Amino acid sequence: MTGDKKVLFSGMQATGSLTLGNYLGALKNWVSLSDEYECFYSVVDLHSITVRQDPAELRKRARNLLTLYIAAGLDPEKNCIYYQSHVSGHAELAWILNCFTYMGELNRMTQFKDKAAKHADNINAGLYTYPVLMAADILLYQADVVPVGKDQLQHLEITRDIAQRFNHLYGDVFTIPEPFVGRVGAKIMSLQDPSKKMSKSDENPNGSVYLTDDADTVMRKFKRAVTDSCANIAYNEEQPGIRNLIDIYCACTGKTPQQTVKEFDGKGYGEFKLAVGESVVDVLRPLQTKFAQLQKDKAYIDSVIKNNGEKAERFAAKTLRKVQKKVGFPERIR
Ligand code: TYM
């Protein structure tokens, strides 16, 4: 339905400030895959309201995120960059898929358990059925591939299960998507606690590098990064802090862990941390410059939102009509 190319879908939430983890684990791969596939990159604002948001703040963050996709190198002429809330098919398909998803499956979702613990005063049904909305996002575009960080793999699994169940009942309706997880950077950990993933919602701002951090802040955070007392730059499970820094360095420079270990053989942690910080600054600088330029061009960003929103809607409508017919909803009379 989209021509010769296979279809790619991915999305990010506009909640909190984007971290280096989001960039290295997802956005960077999106850019590298964007020529090969017909791509849909969504700002998934429907997902964001599963936790309470300030409306004005959410709108601002959503626009900034969409702008950041472009600043990171995604060409909106070739990639469909749009707001999830502008395509009603996401919510409509999610309702249908809710009826094909078991509570037992949702009960197993670790992200739900984590978020429910964090937001104990607001364990709403949307938070619970979040993975079904995510399945709807992906299946609506008949995506072949979904680039994500490791933390989203369980959601990809349930998406595949729901799609297979639906296909089993109604014939070949959905493409079964494959996750794409990058070789490096798939799980960037907190700089303050390398047993936890780097997260937008971390209360300790020193644990996360934000894409908006200036060079001094980035360097300060890396200088303070938690390491160990081994005094040896090696890539192993026993040294998770150093391992995380090596992962970040490799993702930013394109080097391998082996090359990195060799490069810093006999050097101190202080020197290594500075090098990692500088590699991050080098990656963030052009991104921030481009972002600042684009932010000023209101008319251009508005035109991307309008045109790509309409394009996404056209694609989504095809799948939705097919699904509605399969489950037995009456045909529209035109
Ligand atoms: P979100 O917004 O939490 O994260 C966006 C992307 O960033 C990746 N990521 C990381 N990768 C490496 N290290 C980290 N520390 C790190 N933190 C985040 C995530 O794996 C993700 O790829 N539910 C999704 C958004 C979503 C979606 C979708 C994704 C909604 N519908 C359909 C793909 C397809 C989420 O909350 O991602």
Coordinates of C-alpha atoms and ligand atoms in Angstrom, one line a residue:
M1 CA 0.0 0.0 0.0
T2 CA 3.0 2.3 0.3
G3 CA 4.9 1.4 -2.8
D4 CA 8.0 -0.7 -3.0
K5 CA 9.6 0.2 0.3
K6 CA 8.9 -1.6 3.6
V7 CA 7.2 0.4 6.3
L8 CA 8.8 1.7 9.5
F9 CA 6.9 3.1 12.4
S10 CA 8.2 4.6 15.7
G11 CA 7.2 7.2 18.2
M12 CA 8.3 9.1 21.3
Q13 CA 6.5 10.6 24.1
A14 CA 6.6 14.4 24.6
T15 CA 6.8 14.0 28.4
G16 CA 9.8 15.4 30.2
S17 CA 13.0 16.5 28.4
L18 CA 14.4 14.1 25.9
T19 CA 17.5 12.3 27.1
L20 CA 20.7 11.1 25.5
G21 CA 19.1 7.6 26.0
N22 CA 16.2 8.6 23.7
Y23 CA 18.7 9.9 21.1
L24 CA 21.2 7.0 21.1
G25 CA 18.6 4.3 21.6
A26 CA 16.1 5.5 19.1
L27 CA 16.3 8.8 17.3
K28 CA 19.8 8.2 15.9
N29 CA 18.7 4.8 14.4
W30 CA 15.6 6.4 13.0
V31 CA 17.8 8.7 11.0
S32 CA 20.0 6.0 9.7
L33 CA 17.1 3.8 8.6
S34 CA 15.1 6.6 7.1
D35 CA 16.3 6.2 3.5
E36 CA 15.6 2.5 3.4
Y37 CA 12.0 2.5 4.6
E38 CA 8.7 4.4 4.1
C39 CA 8.8 6.0 7.6
F40 CA 6.2 7.2 10.0
Y41 CA 7.5 9.0 13.1
S42 CA 4.9 10.0 15.6
V43 CA 4.8 12.4 18.5
V44 CA 2.7 10.1 20.7
D45 CA 0.7 12.6 22.7
L46 CA -2.2 10.2 23.3
H47 CA 0.2 8.1 25.3
S48 CA 1.4 11.1 27.3
I49 CA -1.9 11.7 29.1
T50 CA -1.7 8.3 30.8
V51 CA 0.1 10.4 33.5
R52 CA -1.1 13.9 34.4
Q53 CA 0.1 16.7 32.2
D54 CA -0.1 20.5 32.2
P55 CA -2.0 21.1 28.9
A56 CA 0.1 24.2 27.8
E57 CA 3.3 22.4 28.7
L58 CA 2.3 19.3 26.8
R59 CA 1.5 21.3 23.7
K60 CA 4.8 23.0 23.9
R61 CA 6.8 19.9 24.4
A62 CA 5.0 18.1 21.6
R63 CA 5.9 20.8 19.2
N64 CA 9.5 20.8 20.4
L65 CA 9.7 17.1 20.0
L66 CA 8.4 17.2 16.4
T67 CA 10.9 20.0 15.7
L68 CA 13.6 17.9 17.2
Y69 CA 12.9 15.0 14.9
I70 CA 13.6 17.3 12.0
A71 CA 16.7 18.8 13.7
A72 CA 18.1 15.3 14.2
G73 CA 18.1 14.8 10.4
L74 CA 14.7 13.4 9.5
D75 CA 13.5 15.0 6.3
P76 CA 9.8 15.7 6.6
E77 CA 9.4 15.5 2.8
K78 CA 10.5 11.9 2.9
N79 CA 9.4 10.9 6.4
C80 CA 5.9 11.3 7.8
I81 CA 6.4 13.2 11.0
Y82 CA 3.1 13.9 12.7
Y83 CA 1.1 14.2 16.0
Q84 CA -0.7 11.0 17.0
S85 CA -3.6 13.0 18.2
H86 CA -4.2 14.4 14.7
V87 CA -5.0 10.9 13.4
S88 CA -8.2 9.6 15.1
G89 CA -7.5 6.1 13.7
H90 CA -5.0 5.4 16.5
A91 CA -7.7 5.6 19.2
E92 CA -10.3 3.8 17.1
L93 CA -8.0 0.9 16.3
A94 CA -6.9 0.8 19.9
W95 CA -10.5 0.2 21.0
I96 CA -11.0 -2.7 18.6
L97 CA -7.6 -4.2 19.7
N98 CA -8.6 -3.9 23.3
C99 CA -11.3 -6.4 22.6
F100 CA -8.6 -8.8 21.3
T101 CA -6.2 -8.4 24.2
Y102 CA -6.3 -10.3 27.5
M103 CA -6.0 -8.8 30.9
G104 CA -3.5 -11.6 31.7
E105 CA -1.2 -10.3 29.0
L106 CA -1.5 -6.7 30.2
N107 CA -0.8 -7.8 33.8
R108 CA 2.6 -9.0 32.7
M109 CA 3.8 -5.6 31.4
T110 CA 6.8 -4.4 33.4
Q111 CA 6.4 -0.8 32.3
F112 CA 2.8 -0.7 33.7
K113 CA 4.1 -2.1 37.0
D114 CA 6.8 0.5 37.2
K115 CA 4.6 3.4 36.2
A116 CA 1.8 2.2 38.6
A117 CA 4.3 2.2 41.4
K118 CA 5.5 5.7 40.5
H119 CA 2.0 7.1 40.1
A120 CA 0.1 5.2 42.8
D121 CA -2.5 8.0 43.0
N122 CA -3.4 7.7 39.4
I123 CA -3.4 4.1 38.2
N124 CA -5.9 4.8 35.3
A125 CA -7.2 2.4 32.7
G126 CA -5.2 4.2 30.0
L127 CA -2.0 3.4 31.8
Y128 CA -3.1 -0.2 31.8
T129 CA -4.1 -0.5 28.2
Y130 CA -1.2 1.7 27.0
P131 CA 0.5 -1.3 25.2
V132 CA -2.7 -1.8 23.1
L133 CA -2.5 1.8 21.9
M134 CA 1.1 1.2 21.0
A135 CA 0.0 -1.9 19.1
A136 CA -2.6 0.2 17.3
D137 CA 0.1 2.8 16.4
I138 CA 2.2 0.2 14.8
L139 CA -0.4 -2.0 13.1
L140 CA -2.3 1.0 11.7
Y141 CA 0.5 1.6 9.3
Q142 CA 1.2 -2.1 8.6
A143 CA 4.7 -1.5 9.8
D144 CA 7.4 -4.1 9.0
V145 CA 10.0 -2.7 11.4
V146 CA 9.9 -0.7 14.6
P147 CA 13.1 0.8 15.9
V148 CA 13.1 1.1 19.7
G149 CA 15.4 0.9 22.7
K150 CA 15.4 -2.4 24.7
D151 CA 12.9 -1.1 27.2
Q152 CA 10.1 -1.3 24.6
L153 CA 10.7 -4.9 23.5
Q154 CA 8.0 -6.3 25.7
H155 CA 5.5 -3.9 24.1
L156 CA 6.6 -5.1 20.7
E157 CA 6.1 -8.7 21.7
I158 CA 2.5 -8.0 22.8
T159 CA 1.9 -6.1 19.5
R160 CA 3.0 -9.2 17.6
D161 CA 0.8 -11.5 19.7
I162 CA -2.3 -9.2 19.2
A163 CA -1.7 -9.0 15.4
Q164 CA -1.2 -12.8 15.1
R165 CA -4.4 -13.4 17.1
F166 CA -6.4 -11.0 14.9
N167 CA -4.9 -12.5 11.7
H168 CA -5.7 -16.0 12.9
L169 CA -9.4 -15.0 13.3
Y170 CA -9.8 -12.8 10.2
G171 CA -7.1 -13.7 7.7
D172 CA -4.1 -11.6 6.7
V173 CA -5.0 -8.2 8.0
F174 CA -1.9 -7.0 9.8
T175 CA 1.8 -7.1 8.9
I176 CA 3.6 -8.7 11.8
P177 CA 6.2 -6.1 12.8
E178 CA 9.8 -6.8 13.8
P179 CA 11.7 -4.8 16.4
F180 CA 14.9 -3.1 15.4
V181 CA 17.3 -2.6 18.3
G182 CA 20.6 -0.8 17.5
R183 CA 23.9 -2.7 18.1
V184 CA 25.1 0.1 20.5
G185 CA 23.1 2.5 22.7
A186 CA 20.0 0.2 23.1
K187 CA 20.0 0.8 26.8
I188 CA 21.8 3.8 28.1
M189 CA 21.9 3.8 31.9
S190 CA 21.7 6.6 34.5
L191 CA 25.0 8.3 35.1
Q192 CA 24.3 8.2 38.8
D193 CA 23.0 4.7 39.1
P194 CA 24.1 2.4 36.3
S195 CA 21.5 -0.3 37.3
K196 CA 18.7 2.0 36.2
K197 CA 17.9 3.2 32.6
M198 CA 18.5 6.8 31.8
S199 CA 15.0 8.3 32.0
K200 CA 13.2 11.5 31.3
S201 CA 11.4 11.2 34.6
D202 CA 14.5 10.6 36.8
E203 CA 14.2 12.9 39.9
N204 CA 18.0 13.2 39.9
P205 CA 18.9 15.5 37.0
N206 CA 22.6 14.5 37.2
G207 CA 21.6 10.9 36.2
S208 CA 20.4 12.0 32.8
V209 CA 21.9 14.1 30.0
Y210 CA 19.2 16.1 28.3
L211 CA 19.4 16.9 24.6
T212 CA 19.0 20.6 25.6
D213 CA 22.0 20.6 28.1
D214 CA 24.7 23.0 27.2
A215 CA 28.3 21.9 26.9
D216 CA 29.3 22.9 30.5
T217 CA 26.4 21.0 31.9
V218 CA 27.2 17.9 29.9
M219 CA 30.8 17.9 31.0
R220 CA 29.8 18.5 34.6
K221 CA 27.5 15.5 34.5
F222 CA 30.1 13.2 33.0
K223 CA 32.7 14.3 35.5
R224 CA 30.3 13.3 38.3
A225 CA 29.3 10.0 36.7
V226 CA 29.4 7.1 39.1
T227 CA 32.1 4.5 38.3
D228 CA 33.8 2.0 40.6
S229 CA 37.1 1.4 42.5
C230 CA 38.7 -1.0 40.0
A231 CA 40.7 1.8 38.3
N232 CA 40.6 -0.2 35.0
I233 CA 38.7 0.7 31.8
A234 CA 37.2 -2.6 30.8
Y235 CA 33.9 -3.7 29.2
N236 CA 32.3 -6.2 31.5
E237 CA 29.2 -6.8 33.7
E238 CA 31.1 -6.2 37.0
Q239 CA 31.8 -2.5 36.0
P240 CA 28.4 -1.3 34.9
G241 CA 29.3 2.4 35.3
I242 CA 32.3 2.2 33.0
R243 CA 30.5 -0.2 30.7
N244 CA 27.7 2.5 30.3
L245 CA 30.3 5.2 29.6
I246 CA 31.9 2.9 27.0
D247 CA 28.5 2.3 25.4
I248 CA 27.8 6.1 25.2
Y249 CA 31.3 6.8 23.8
C250 CA 30.9 4.1 21.1
A251 CA 27.4 5.2 20.2
C252 CA 28.7 8.8 19.7
T253 CA 31.9 8.0 17.9
G254 CA 31.1 4.8 16.0
K255 CA 34.0 3.0 17.7
T256 CA 33.6 -0.5 19.1
P257 CA 34.0 -1.4 22.8
Q258 CA 37.3 -3.2 22.0
Q259 CA 38.7 -0.2 20.2
T260 CA 37.7 2.0 23.1
V261 CA 39.2 -0.2 25.8
K262 CA 42.5 -0.2 23.8
E263 CA 42.4 3.5 23.3
F264 CA 42.1 4.2 27.0
D265 CA 44.4 1.4 28.2
G266 CA 46.3 2.6 31.2
K267 CA 44.5 5.9 31.4
G268 CA 42.6 7.2 34.4
Y269 CA 38.8 7.4 34.8
G270 CA 39.0 11.3 34.9
E271 CA 40.5 11.4 31.4
F272 CA 38.1 8.9 30.1
K273 CA 35.1 10.7 31.5
L274 CA 36.2 13.9 29.8
A275 CA 36.6 12.1 26.4
V276 CA 33.1 10.6 26.8
G277 CA 31.6 14.1 27.7
E278 CA 33.3 15.7 24.7
S279 CA 32.0 13.0 22.3
V280 CA 28.5 13.7 23.6
V281 CA 28.9 17.5 23.2
D282 CA 30.1 16.9 19.6
V283 CA 26.9 15.0 18.9
L284 CA 24.5 17.5 20.6
R285 CA 26.0 20.7 19.3
P286 CA 24.7 20.4 15.7
L287 CA 21.4 19.1 16.9
Q288 CA 20.9 22.1 19.2
T289 CA 21.9 24.6 16.5
K290 CA 19.5 23.1 14.0
F291 CA 16.7 22.9 16.6
A292 CA 17.1 26.6 17.5
Q293 CA 17.0 27.6 13.8
L294 CA 13.9 25.5 13.1
Q295 CA 12.1 26.7 16.1
K296 CA 12.1 30.2 14.7
D297 CA 10.5 29.1 11.4
K298 CA 6.9 28.8 12.6
A299 CA 5.3 28.6 9.2
Y300 CA 7.6 25.8 8.1
I301 CA 6.8 23.7 11.1
D302 CA 3.1 24.4 10.8
S303 CA 3.2 23.2 7.2
V304 CA 4.9 20.0 8.2
I305 CA 2.3 19.4 10.8
K306 CA -0.5 20.0 8.4
N307 CA 0.8 18.0 5.4
N308 CA 2.2 15.1 7.3
G309 CA -0.9 14.8 9.5
E310 CA -3.1 14.5 6.4
K311 CA -0.7 12.0 4.9
A312 CA -0.7 9.8 8.0
E313 CA -4.5 10.0 8.2
R314 CA -4.8 8.7 4.6
F315 CA -2.7 5.7 5.3
A316 CA -4.3 5.0 8.7
A317 CA -7.8 5.2 7.2
K318 CA -7.1 2.3 4.8
T319 CA -6.2 -0.2 7.6
L320 CA -8.9 1.1 9.8
R321 CA -11.7 0.5 7.2
K322 CA -10.4 -3.0 6.5
V323 CA -10.4 -3.8 10.2
Q324 CA -13.8 -2.4 10.8
K325 CA -15.2 -4.5 7.9
K326 CA -13.5 -7.6 9.2
V327 CA -15.0 -7.3 12.7
G328 CA -18.5 -6.7 11.3
F329 CA -19.1 -3.0 11.4
P330 CA -21.6 -1.9 8.7
E331 CA -20.2 -0.3 5.6
R332 CA -20.6 3.5 5.2
I333 CA -23.1 4.7 2.7
R334 CA -21.6 7.5 0.5
Ligands
TYM1 P1 9.7 6.7 25.2 O1 9.1 8.1 24.8 O2 9.8 6.4 26.6 O3 11.1 6.6 24.5 C1 11.3 6.8 23.1 C2 12.4 5.9 22.6 O4 13.6 6.0 23.3 C3 14.1 4.7 23.8 N1 14.7 4.9 25.1 C4 16.0 4.5 25.3 N2 16.9 3.9 24.6 C5 18.1 3.6 25.1 N3 18.4 3.9 26.4 C6 17.5 4.6 27.2 N4 17.9 4.9 28.4 C7 16.3 4.9 26.7 N5 15.2 5.5 27.2 C8 14.2 5.5 26.2 C9 12.8 3.9 23.9 O5 13.1 2.5 23.9 C10 12.0 4.4 22.7 O6 12.3 3.7 21.6 N6 5.9 3.6 24.4 C11 6.9 4.3 23.7 C12 6.5 5.3 22.7 C13 5.6 4.7 21.6 C14 6.1 3.8 20.6 C15 4.9 3.5 19.8 C16 7.3 3.4 20.2 C17 4.3 4.8 21.5 N7 3.9 4.1 20.4 C18 5.0 2.7 18.7 C19 7.4 2.6 19.0 C20 6.3 2.2 18.3 C21 7.7 5.2 24.8 O7 7.1 5.6 25.8 O8 8.9 5.6 24.4

